[in-house]
Amino acid sequence: MRFDFIIAGGGSAGCVLANRLTEHESCKVLLIEAGRDFYPGKEPEDIRSSYPMAAAFNPDYHWKNLKIRHVTNNSNLQGGSPLRFMEQARVIGGGSSINAQMANRGSPQDYNEWEELGAKGWGWDGVLPYFKKLESDQDFQGELHGSDGPILIRRVKENEWCGFSHAVTEALENSGLSRLEDQNGPYEDGWFPCAISNHPDDYRLSAAMGYLNSEVRGRANLKILSETLVEKVIFDGRKATGVRIYKNGISEDYSGNEIIISSGALHSPTILMRSGVGRGRHLKDHGIIVIADRAGVGANLNEHPTIAISAYLRSDARLNEIGKRHAHVAFRYSSEFEGCGVNDMYVSATAKSAWHAVGVRLGSFLLWCNKPYSRGRVGLNSGNYTDEPEVAFDLLSDRRDFDRMADAVRRMARLFHDPVLSVVAKDPFPSSYSERVRRIGAVNMKNKILTSILGALMDFPGPIRRAAIHSFITQGVTLKSILSDEAAMEEWLRDGVTGCWHPSGTCRMGESNDPMSVTDNQGRVYGVQNLRVCDASIFPCVPRANTNIPTIMCAEKISDAIKSN
């Protein structure tokens, strides 16, 4: 069968495209997903759960060999930072099936900046209709919200919050930060109940659940291939004519009138480069025939740099219920650092910092630069489709990002010393997603036993608890030491900073005369025919938001552009 559209990637964007493009019965669509597919209502419990961390750290849903560098020049290591495993989703629905279900859009300024950077028609007025189209907001109506979209959005009611969340809001009020009722309303500084992509019956509402429901899957013009790798795009001259896939030990070619790459900001540029679209010299170095020399492919890698400050929670302040939301409250503020704009910092108050016995005892301020300026790059390690790309985020390479992160750590330390919060959250300490923490965070029986022992130690009186925290979690680093010593702060931040699983920008939209642009404002790849990209990689810059809802918005908008051609 020849398809009208072949979509390479069944993540958030791919699910949207598959739904919208098959609305016309005559349009035949093939959706290819590298990971497992789950029929609606048959998803595993950890994916359906409102508490996301078990799914987020379940190796069954990850690319097994994807390793990245967060920083290039590490102050504590010769030759740069080590390679780190990255939990990138490999499952139907992509990140929306394992992420924190945060449903925020970002600032109107973000999308006006997209338009200024060459993405014509992607200013706030151009994207708002698609934010409304994707959602069914359970709490708010009016000109900013939709009521009949596939993704249900709600906020956890205050009577369901744990003690830590209530104490955080009091401390924020004491600090002068006001409440905003609607996180996706007027974009201002303040704290708010988190908007989440979550059903009122308290389970995840992923892009796969919302867009690939039973009715959509029943369409005769939609074919889904799961557990299938896309090796490369096939070209006839400069015209894309199909894809080569690998499944069950066999490579096979599928023909399509148009190919849409929707494999995420790390794998979409990788597929393009393996197919001959990218920086010419780089492709030649890997023995790849150049179809289109586009220097921007893999460049402009955006990410929100993140780190945390955590504290031991008194038992009556914890979130003890299994499967319940862990983050009820978040806030944004303006750092007032020169050249960084407004609303440039974001903090999520996390009432349960991991799935295990230690995590349930910890409350955290997970903080990140909402408007980062550092940029990284994705490149090939080889031309072989089985090899993962070379990924360097270069977090904190722009000094503005480092300075704001250090300032944010100091602000969070002051919050933990607020009289209301300090009653329920004891012994705050610097917390990072180190390789050690990552290994303990993997969901398995060994880690369940180990963390149960450590959790019991943490319940002992203060000196024993602090010794356990400093020995097993921070490995000797204390909040006092990094707050009193700028060199210690810099070393800890650069060693501990990670991304927020928000990679974007590596196939960015822009004007045709911009050599670093990869696609036009409809996702069409410059220099070739019948090839598009549609996912977070086309963002000109990362918005002040978790990236899932903006990605779904992009796919809604590009679907309309395709159907109007």
Coordinates of C-alpha atoms in Angstrom, one line a residue:
M1 CA 0.0 0.0 0.0
R2 CA 1.2 3.5 -0.8
F3 CA 0.3 6.0 1.9
D4 CA -0.6 9.7 1.5
F5 CA 1.3 10.5 4.7
I6 CA 3.9 8.5 6.7
I7 CA 4.4 9.8 10.2
A8 CA 7.8 8.8 11.8
G9 CA 7.1 8.9 15.5
G10 CA 4.1 8.1 17.6
G11 CA 4.8 10.7 20.4
S12 CA 2.5 13.6 21.2
A13 CA 2.8 15.3 17.8
G14 CA 2.5 12.0 15.9
C15 CA -0.7 11.1 17.7
V16 CA -2.3 14.5 16.8
L17 CA -1.3 14.2 13.2
A18 CA -2.6 10.7 12.8
N19 CA -5.9 11.7 14.2
R20 CA -6.4 14.9 12.2
L21 CA -5.1 13.7 8.9
T22 CA -7.3 10.6 8.9
E23 CA -10.4 12.7 9.4
H24 CA -10.7 12.6 5.6
E25 CA -11.6 8.9 4.7
S26 CA -9.6 9.1 1.5
C27 CA -6.4 10.0 3.2
K28 CA -4.3 7.0 4.0
V29 CA -1.9 7.4 7.0
L30 CA 0.9 5.2 8.4
L31 CA 2.0 6.0 12.0
I32 CA 5.3 4.4 13.0
E33 CA 6.3 4.2 16.7
A34 CA 9.6 2.8 18.0
G35 CA 8.1 1.7 21.3
R36 CA 5.2 -0.3 22.5
D37 CA 1.6 0.5 21.6
F38 CA -1.3 0.2 24.1
Y39 CA -4.9 0.1 23.2
P40 CA -7.1 2.7 24.9
G41 CA -8.1 1.6 28.4
K42 CA -5.4 -1.2 28.4
E43 CA -2.5 1.0 29.3
P44 CA -0.3 -0.3 32.2
E45 CA -1.2 1.1 35.7
D46 CA 2.0 3.2 36.0
I47 CA 1.2 5.0 32.7
R48 CA -2.4 5.7 33.7
S49 CA -1.5 6.8 37.2
S50 CA -1.8 10.4 38.2
Y51 CA 1.5 10.0 40.0
P52 CA 3.9 10.0 37.1
M53 CA 7.3 9.1 38.6
A54 CA 6.9 5.3 38.3
A55 CA 6.3 5.5 34.6
A56 CA 8.9 8.2 34.1
F57 CA 11.6 6.0 35.5
N58 CA 10.4 2.6 34.1
P59 CA 13.1 1.4 31.8
D60 CA 10.5 -0.4 29.7
Y61 CA 9.4 3.0 28.2
H62 CA 12.9 4.4 27.5
W63 CA 15.4 4.5 24.6
K64 CA 17.9 2.0 26.1
N65 CA 21.2 3.5 24.9
L66 CA 20.5 7.3 24.8
K67 CA 23.3 9.1 26.6
I68 CA 23.9 12.8 26.7
R69 CA 26.1 15.5 28.2
H70 CA 24.4 18.2 30.3
V71 CA 27.5 20.5 30.4
T72 CA 30.5 20.6 28.3
N73 CA 33.0 22.3 30.6
N74 CA 32.6 20.8 34.0
S75 CA 34.5 22.6 36.7
N76 CA 35.3 19.4 38.6
L77 CA 36.2 17.0 35.8
Q78 CA 39.1 16.9 33.3
G79 CA 37.8 16.9 29.7
G80 CA 34.2 17.7 30.4
S81 CA 31.3 16.1 32.0
P82 CA 30.5 12.4 31.7
L83 CA 27.9 10.9 29.5
R84 CA 24.6 10.5 31.3
F85 CA 21.6 8.3 30.5
M86 CA 18.5 10.3 29.5
E87 CA 15.0 9.0 30.1
Q88 CA 13.6 9.8 26.7
A89 CA 10.2 8.2 26.0
R90 CA 10.0 5.3 23.7
V91 CA 6.3 4.4 23.9
I92 CA 3.0 5.4 22.1
G93 CA 2.2 8.9 23.2
G94 CA 5.9 9.7 23.7
G95 CA 6.6 12.0 26.6
S96 CA 2.9 12.5 27.3
S97 CA 2.7 8.9 28.4
I98 CA 5.4 9.2 31.1
N99 CA 5.8 12.9 31.9
A100 CA 4.5 14.9 34.9
Q101 CA 1.3 15.8 33.1
M102 CA 1.9 19.5 33.5
A103 CA -0.4 21.4 31.1
N104 CA 1.0 24.9 30.8
R105 CA 1.3 26.9 27.6
G106 CA 3.9 29.5 28.2
S107 CA 3.8 33.2 27.7
P108 CA 2.3 35.1 24.8
Q109 CA 5.8 36.7 24.6
D110 CA 7.3 33.4 23.7
Y111 CA 5.2 33.0 20.6
N112 CA 5.5 36.6 19.5
E113 CA 9.3 35.9 19.7
W114 CA 8.8 32.9 17.5
E115 CA 7.3 35.1 14.9
E116 CA 10.1 37.7 15.3
L117 CA 12.6 34.8 14.7
G118 CA 11.0 34.0 11.3
A119 CA 8.0 31.7 12.1
K120 CA 5.4 33.8 10.4
G121 CA 1.9 33.2 11.7
W122 CA 3.1 31.7 15.0
G123 CA 2.6 34.8 17.2
W124 CA 0.2 34.5 20.1
D125 CA -2.8 35.4 18.0
G126 CA -1.8 32.6 15.6
V127 CA -1.3 29.9 18.2
L128 CA -4.1 30.6 20.7
P129 CA -6.8 29.0 18.6
Y130 CA -4.9 25.8 18.6
F131 CA -4.2 25.8 22.3
K132 CA -8.0 26.1 22.7
K133 CA -8.7 23.4 20.1
L134 CA -6.6 20.8 21.9
E135 CA -8.1 21.2 25.3
S136 CA -11.2 20.7 27.3
D137 CA -10.6 22.8 30.4
Q138 CA -12.6 21.5 33.4
D139 CA -12.2 24.6 35.5
F140 CA -12.1 27.7 33.3
Q141 CA -14.0 29.0 30.3
G142 CA -13.9 32.2 28.2
E143 CA -11.8 33.5 25.4
L144 CA -8.6 31.9 26.5
H145 CA -9.9 28.3 26.9
G146 CA -11.4 25.4 24.9
S147 CA -14.1 23.1 26.1
D148 CA -14.3 20.2 23.6
G149 CA -10.7 19.2 22.8
P150 CA -9.2 15.8 23.2
I151 CA -7.0 16.7 26.2
L152 CA -8.8 17.2 29.5
I153 CA -7.1 19.8 31.7
R154 CA -7.9 20.4 35.4
R155 CA -6.3 21.4 38.7
V156 CA -6.2 19.3 41.9
K157 CA -8.7 20.9 44.4
E158 CA -7.2 22.4 47.5
N159 CA -9.0 20.0 49.8
E160 CA -6.9 17.2 48.2
W161 CA -3.6 19.0 48.8
C162 CA -1.1 17.6 51.4
G163 CA 0.2 19.6 54.2
F164 CA 3.5 20.5 52.4
S165 CA 1.6 22.1 49.5
H166 CA -0.6 24.2 51.9
A167 CA 2.5 25.4 53.8
V168 CA 4.3 26.3 50.5
T169 CA 1.5 28.6 49.5
E170 CA 1.5 30.3 52.9
A171 CA 5.3 30.8 52.6
L172 CA 4.9 32.2 49.1
E173 CA 2.3 34.7 50.3
N174 CA 4.6 35.7 53.1
S175 CA 7.3 36.4 50.5
G176 CA 5.0 38.7 48.6
L177 CA 4.0 36.5 45.7
S178 CA 0.3 36.6 45.0
R179 CA -2.1 33.8 43.9
L180 CA -3.1 33.4 40.2
E181 CA -6.2 31.4 39.8
D182 CA -5.4 30.2 36.3
Q183 CA -1.9 29.2 35.3
N184 CA -3.0 29.5 31.7
G185 CA -4.7 32.9 32.1
P186 CA -2.9 36.3 32.0
Y187 CA 0.8 35.5 32.2
E188 CA 2.1 37.2 35.3
D189 CA 4.3 36.5 38.2
G190 CA 2.6 34.5 41.0
W191 CA 1.8 31.1 42.4
F192 CA -1.0 28.9 41.2
P193 CA -2.6 25.4 41.3
C194 CA -0.8 23.4 38.6
A195 CA -2.8 22.8 35.4
I196 CA -2.5 19.1 34.5
S197 CA -3.5 16.9 31.5
N198 CA -5.5 14.6 33.8
H199 CA -9.0 13.1 33.7
P200 CA -11.4 14.2 36.5
D201 CA -11.5 10.5 37.5
D202 CA -7.9 11.0 38.4
Y203 CA -5.8 9.3 35.7
R204 CA -3.4 10.5 33.0
L205 CA -4.8 11.9 29.8
S206 CA -1.9 11.4 27.3
A207 CA -1.9 12.4 23.6
A208 CA -2.3 8.7 22.8
M209 CA -5.4 8.4 25.0
G210 CA -6.9 11.6 23.8
Y211 CA -6.1 11.5 20.0
L212 CA -5.8 7.7 19.3
N213 CA -9.0 6.6 21.1
S214 CA -11.0 3.5 20.0
E215 CA -13.0 5.5 17.3
V216 CA -9.9 6.9 15.7
R217 CA -8.1 3.5 15.8
G218 CA -11.1 2.0 14.0
R219 CA -10.6 4.2 10.9
A220 CA -9.8 2.0 7.9
N221 CA -7.4 4.6 6.6
L222 CA -5.0 4.5 9.6
K223 CA -2.3 1.9 10.1
I224 CA -0.1 1.9 13.2
L225 CA 3.2 0.1 13.2
S226 CA 4.7 -0.2 16.8
E227 CA 8.1 -1.4 17.9
T228 CA 9.4 -0.3 14.6
L229 CA 12.5 1.8 13.9
V230 CA 12.8 4.3 11.1
E231 CA 16.2 3.9 9.5
K232 CA 16.0 6.8 7.1
V233 CA 13.9 8.8 4.6
I234 CA 14.2 7.5 1.0
F235 CA 14.7 10.2 -1.7
D236 CA 14.4 10.3 -5.4
G237 CA 16.7 13.2 -6.1
R238 CA 15.5 15.8 -3.6
K239 CA 12.0 14.4 -3.4
A240 CA 11.1 12.3 -0.3
T241 CA 9.3 9.2 -1.5
G242 CA 9.2 6.9 1.6
V243 CA 10.9 5.5 4.6
R244 CA 13.0 2.5 5.3
I245 CA 11.9 0.8 8.5
Y246 CA 13.3 -2.1 10.7
K247 CA 10.9 -4.5 12.5
N248 CA 11.4 -8.0 13.7
G249 CA 14.8 -8.3 12.2
I250 CA 13.7 -7.2 8.7
S251 CA 14.3 -3.9 6.8
E252 CA 11.5 -2.9 4.6
D253 CA 10.6 0.2 2.5
Y254 CA 7.2 2.0 2.7
S255 CA 6.2 4.5 0.1
G256 CA 4.4 7.8 0.9
N257 CA 3.4 11.0 -0.9
E258 CA 4.6 13.0 2.1
I259 CA 6.8 12.1 5.0
I260 CA 6.5 13.8 8.4
I261 CA 9.3 13.3 11.0
S262 CA 7.8 13.6 14.5
S263 CA 10.5 11.8 16.6
G264 CA 11.4 14.5 19.0
A265 CA 14.1 17.1 19.3
L266 CA 16.9 14.5 19.7
H267 CA 15.8 11.9 17.1
S268 CA 14.1 14.0 14.4
P269 CA 17.4 15.8 13.5
T270 CA 19.1 12.4 13.7
I271 CA 16.8 10.8 11.2
L272 CA 17.2 13.8 8.9
M273 CA 21.0 13.6 9.1
R274 CA 21.0 9.8 8.5
S275 CA 18.9 10.6 5.4
G276 CA 21.2 13.1 4.0
V277 CA 19.7 16.4 5.3
G278 CA 22.0 18.4 7.5
R279 CA 25.4 20.0 7.8
G280 CA 27.2 18.9 4.7
R281 CA 30.7 18.4 6.1
H282 CA 29.3 16.5 9.1
L283 CA 27.3 14.1 6.9
K284 CA 30.3 13.5 4.7
D285 CA 32.5 12.7 7.7
H286 CA 30.0 9.8 8.4
G287 CA 29.9 8.6 4.8
I288 CA 26.4 9.9 4.1
I289 CA 25.5 11.3 0.7
V290 CA 24.3 14.9 1.1
I291 CA 20.8 15.5 -0.2
A292 CA 20.4 19.0 1.3
D293 CA 23.1 21.0 3.1
R294 CA 21.2 22.6 6.1
A295 CA 23.5 23.8 8.8
G296 CA 20.7 24.2 11.3
V297 CA 19.8 20.5 11.6
G298 CA 20.8 19.6 15.1
A299 CA 21.8 23.1 16.1
N300 CA 19.9 25.4 18.5
L301 CA 19.3 22.7 21.1
N302 CA 17.2 24.3 23.8
E303 CA 16.5 23.0 27.3
H304 CA 15.4 24.3 30.7
P305 CA 18.3 23.8 33.2
T306 CA 17.0 22.5 36.4
I307 CA 18.1 21.6 40.0
A308 CA 16.3 21.3 43.3
I309 CA 16.4 22.1 47.0
S310 CA 14.7 19.4 49.1
A311 CA 13.7 18.9 52.8
Y312 CA 12.5 16.1 55.1
L313 CA 8.8 16.2 55.5
R314 CA 7.0 15.7 58.8
S315 CA 4.8 12.6 58.5
D316 CA 1.5 14.6 58.6
A317 CA 2.7 16.9 55.7
R318 CA 3.4 14.0 53.3
L319 CA 1.6 12.8 50.3
N320 CA 1.0 9.2 51.4
E321 CA -1.7 8.0 49.0
I322 CA -0.5 5.8 46.2
G323 CA -1.2 7.0 42.7
K324 CA -2.1 10.6 43.7
R325 CA -0.7 13.8 42.2
H326 CA 2.7 14.9 43.7
A327 CA 2.8 18.5 42.5
H328 CA -0.2 20.7 43.4
V329 CA 1.4 24.1 43.4
A330 CA 4.0 25.9 41.2
F331 CA 5.1 29.5 40.8
R332 CA 6.9 31.8 38.4
Y333 CA 8.7 35.0 39.1
S334 CA 10.9 37.6 37.3
S335 CA 14.6 37.3 38.3
E336 CA 15.2 41.0 37.3
F337 CA 18.6 40.0 35.9
E338 CA 19.5 42.3 33.1
G339 CA 18.5 41.1 29.7
C340 CA 16.4 38.2 31.0
G341 CA 12.9 39.5 30.6
V342 CA 9.9 38.9 32.9
N343 CA 8.5 35.6 34.2
D344 CA 11.9 34.0 33.5
M345 CA 12.1 31.6 36.4
Y346 CA 9.8 28.7 37.4
V347 CA 9.5 26.5 40.4
S348 CA 7.4 23.4 41.0
A349 CA 6.7 22.5 44.7
T350 CA 6.9 18.7 44.6
A351 CA 5.3 16.9 47.6
K352 CA 6.7 13.5 46.8
S353 CA 10.1 13.6 45.2
A354 CA 10.3 10.0 44.0
W355 CA 8.2 6.8 43.9
H356 CA 10.2 5.1 46.7
A357 CA 10.3 5.3 50.5
V358 CA 12.9 8.1 50.5
G359 CA 10.9 10.2 47.9
V360 CA 7.7 10.1 49.9
R361 CA 9.6 11.7 52.8
L362 CA 11.0 14.6 50.8
G363 CA 9.4 17.8 49.6
S364 CA 11.3 19.7 47.0
F365 CA 11.4 23.0 45.1
L366 CA 12.3 21.9 41.6
L367 CA 13.5 25.1 39.9
W368 CA 14.5 26.0 36.4
C369 CA 15.3 28.9 34.1
N370 CA 12.0 29.4 32.3
K371 CA 13.7 31.5 29.7
P372 CA 17.2 30.0 29.1
Y373 CA 19.8 31.4 26.7
S374 CA 22.3 28.5 26.6
R375 CA 22.2 26.4 23.4
G376 CA 23.5 22.9 22.6
R377 CA 23.8 20.6 19.6
V378 CA 22.8 17.2 18.3
G379 CA 25.1 15.4 16.0
L380 CA 25.8 11.9 14.6
N381 CA 28.0 9.4 16.3
S382 CA 27.8 7.3 13.1
G383 CA 25.5 6.9 10.1
N384 CA 24.1 3.6 11.5
Y385 CA 20.5 3.7 12.5
T386 CA 21.2 1.6 15.6
D387 CA 23.5 4.2 17.0
E388 CA 22.2 7.0 19.2
P389 CA 23.2 10.6 18.4
E390 CA 25.8 12.7 20.1
V391 CA 23.9 15.2 22.3
A392 CA 25.5 18.1 24.2
F393 CA 23.1 20.4 25.9
D394 CA 25.8 22.9 27.1
L395 CA 23.5 23.9 30.0
L396 CA 24.7 27.1 31.8
S397 CA 27.1 28.0 29.0
D398 CA 25.4 31.4 29.0
R399 CA 26.4 33.1 32.2
R400 CA 22.9 34.6 32.6
D401 CA 21.5 31.1 33.1
F402 CA 24.1 30.2 35.8
D403 CA 23.6 33.5 37.7
R404 CA 19.8 33.1 37.8
M405 CA 20.1 29.4 38.9
A406 CA 22.4 30.4 41.8
D407 CA 20.1 33.2 42.8
A408 CA 17.1 30.8 42.7
V409 CA 18.9 28.4 45.0
R410 CA 19.3 31.2 47.5
R411 CA 15.7 32.2 47.2
M412 CA 14.5 28.6 47.8
A413 CA 16.7 28.4 50.9
R414 CA 15.0 31.5 52.3
L415 CA 11.6 30.0 51.6
F416 CA 12.4 26.8 53.5
H417 CA 13.3 29.0 56.5
D418 CA 9.9 30.7 56.5
P419 CA 8.3 30.0 59.9
V420 CA 5.3 28.3 58.4
L421 CA 7.2 26.0 56.0
S422 CA 10.0 25.2 58.4
V423 CA 7.5 23.6 60.8
V424 CA 6.7 20.8 58.3
A425 CA 9.9 20.7 56.2
K426 CA 13.1 20.1 58.1
D427 CA 16.8 20.1 57.3
P428 CA 16.7 21.5 53.8
F429 CA 19.6 20.3 51.5
P430 CA 20.8 20.8 48.0
S431 CA 19.4 18.1 45.7
S432 CA 20.3 17.1 42.2
Y433 CA 19.5 14.3 39.8
S434 CA 22.9 12.8 40.0
E435 CA 23.9 9.5 38.4
R436 CA 23.6 7.9 41.8
V437 CA 20.1 9.2 42.4
R438 CA 19.1 8.1 38.8
R439 CA 20.2 4.5 39.5
I440 CA 18.3 4.5 42.8
G441 CA 15.3 6.0 41.0
A442 CA 14.9 3.1 38.6
V443 CA 11.8 1.1 39.4
N444 CA 12.9 -2.4 40.7
M445 CA 12.8 -4.5 43.8
K446 CA 16.4 -3.9 44.8
N447 CA 15.8 -0.1 45.0
K448 CA 12.6 -0.6 46.8
I449 CA 14.4 -2.5 49.6
L450 CA 17.4 0.0 49.7
T451 CA 15.2 3.1 49.9
S452 CA 13.0 1.5 52.6
I453 CA 16.1 1.1 54.8
L454 CA 17.2 4.7 54.1
G455 CA 13.7 6.0 54.6
A456 CA 13.6 4.4 58.1
L457 CA 16.9 6.0 59.0
M458 CA 15.5 9.4 57.9
D459 CA 12.7 9.1 60.5
F460 CA 15.2 9.0 63.3
P461 CA 15.9 12.2 65.3
G462 CA 17.7 15.1 63.6
P463 CA 21.4 14.2 63.9
I464 CA 20.9 10.7 62.5
R465 CA 18.6 12.0 59.8
R466 CA 21.1 14.7 58.7
A467 CA 23.9 12.2 58.7
A468 CA 21.8 9.8 56.4
I469 CA 21.0 12.7 54.1
H470 CA 24.5 14.0 53.8
S471 CA 26.1 10.5 53.5
F472 CA 23.7 8.8 51.1
I473 CA 22.0 11.7 49.2
T474 CA 24.2 14.8 49.0
Q475 CA 27.6 13.0 49.6
G476 CA 28.7 15.7 52.0
V477 CA 27.5 18.8 50.2
T478 CA 25.4 21.0 52.5
L479 CA 23.1 23.9 51.8
K480 CA 25.2 26.1 54.2
S481 CA 28.4 25.3 52.3
I482 CA 27.1 26.3 48.9
L483 CA 25.4 29.4 50.2
S484 CA 28.5 30.7 51.9
D485 CA 31.1 29.9 49.2
E486 CA 30.6 31.1 45.6
A487 CA 33.1 28.6 44.3
A488 CA 31.3 25.7 46.0
M489 CA 28.0 27.0 44.6
E490 CA 29.5 27.0 41.1
E491 CA 31.0 23.6 41.4
W492 CA 27.8 22.1 42.8
L493 CA 25.5 23.7 40.2
R494 CA 27.7 22.8 37.2
D495 CA 28.1 19.2 38.5
G496 CA 24.4 18.8 39.4
V497 CA 22.4 20.7 36.7
T498 CA 20.3 18.6 34.5
G499 CA 17.7 19.2 31.8
C500 CA 14.0 19.1 32.5
W501 CA 13.2 16.6 29.7
H502 CA 12.2 19.6 27.5
P503 CA 14.7 19.4 24.5
S504 CA 13.6 21.5 21.6
G505 CA 14.7 23.7 18.7
T506 CA 16.9 21.4 16.7
C507 CA 15.0 21.8 13.4
R508 CA 13.7 25.2 14.0
M509 CA 11.2 27.2 11.9
G510 CA 12.4 30.3 10.2
E511 CA 12.8 32.3 7.0
S512 CA 14.2 30.6 3.9
N513 CA 17.1 33.1 3.7
D514 CA 18.2 32.2 7.3
P515 CA 20.9 29.5 6.9
M516 CA 20.1 28.1 10.3
S517 CA 16.4 27.6 9.6
V518 CA 15.4 24.0 8.9
T519 CA 11.7 24.3 8.1
D520 CA 9.3 26.9 7.0
N521 CA 6.2 28.0 9.0
Q522 CA 4.4 24.8 8.0
G523 CA 7.1 22.4 9.0
R524 CA 8.3 21.9 5.4
V525 CA 12.0 21.1 5.3
Y526 CA 14.0 23.5 3.2
G527 CA 16.0 22.2 0.2
V528 CA 13.8 19.1 -0.3
Q529 CA 10.3 18.2 -1.3
N530 CA 7.5 16.3 0.4
L531 CA 9.2 16.2 3.8
R532 CA 8.1 17.9 7.0
V533 CA 9.1 18.0 10.7
C534 CA 6.5 18.4 13.3
D535 CA 7.4 18.2 17.0
A536 CA 9.3 20.3 19.6
S537 CA 12.3 20.4 17.3
I538 CA 10.7 23.1 15.2
F539 CA 10.4 25.5 18.1
P540 CA 12.5 28.6 17.4
C541 CA 13.1 28.8 21.1
V542 CA 11.7 26.9 24.1
P543 CA 8.7 28.6 25.6
R544 CA 8.3 29.4 29.3
A545 CA 6.5 26.1 29.8
N546 CA 6.7 22.4 30.0
T547 CA 6.9 21.4 26.3
N548 CA 4.1 18.8 25.9
I549 CA 1.1 21.2 25.5
P550 CA 3.0 23.5 23.1
T551 CA 4.0 20.4 21.1
I552 CA 0.4 19.3 20.7
M553 CA -0.5 22.8 19.7
C554 CA 2.1 22.8 17.0
A555 CA 0.8 19.5 15.6
E556 CA -2.8 20.9 15.6
K557 CA -1.7 24.0 13.7
I558 CA 0.5 22.1 11.2
S559 CA -2.3 19.5 10.6
D560 CA -4.6 22.4 9.6
A561 CA -1.9 23.8 7.3
I562 CA -1.5 20.4 5.6
K563 CA -5.3 20.0 5.1
S564 CA -5.6 23.5 3.7
N565 CA -3.0 22.9 1.0

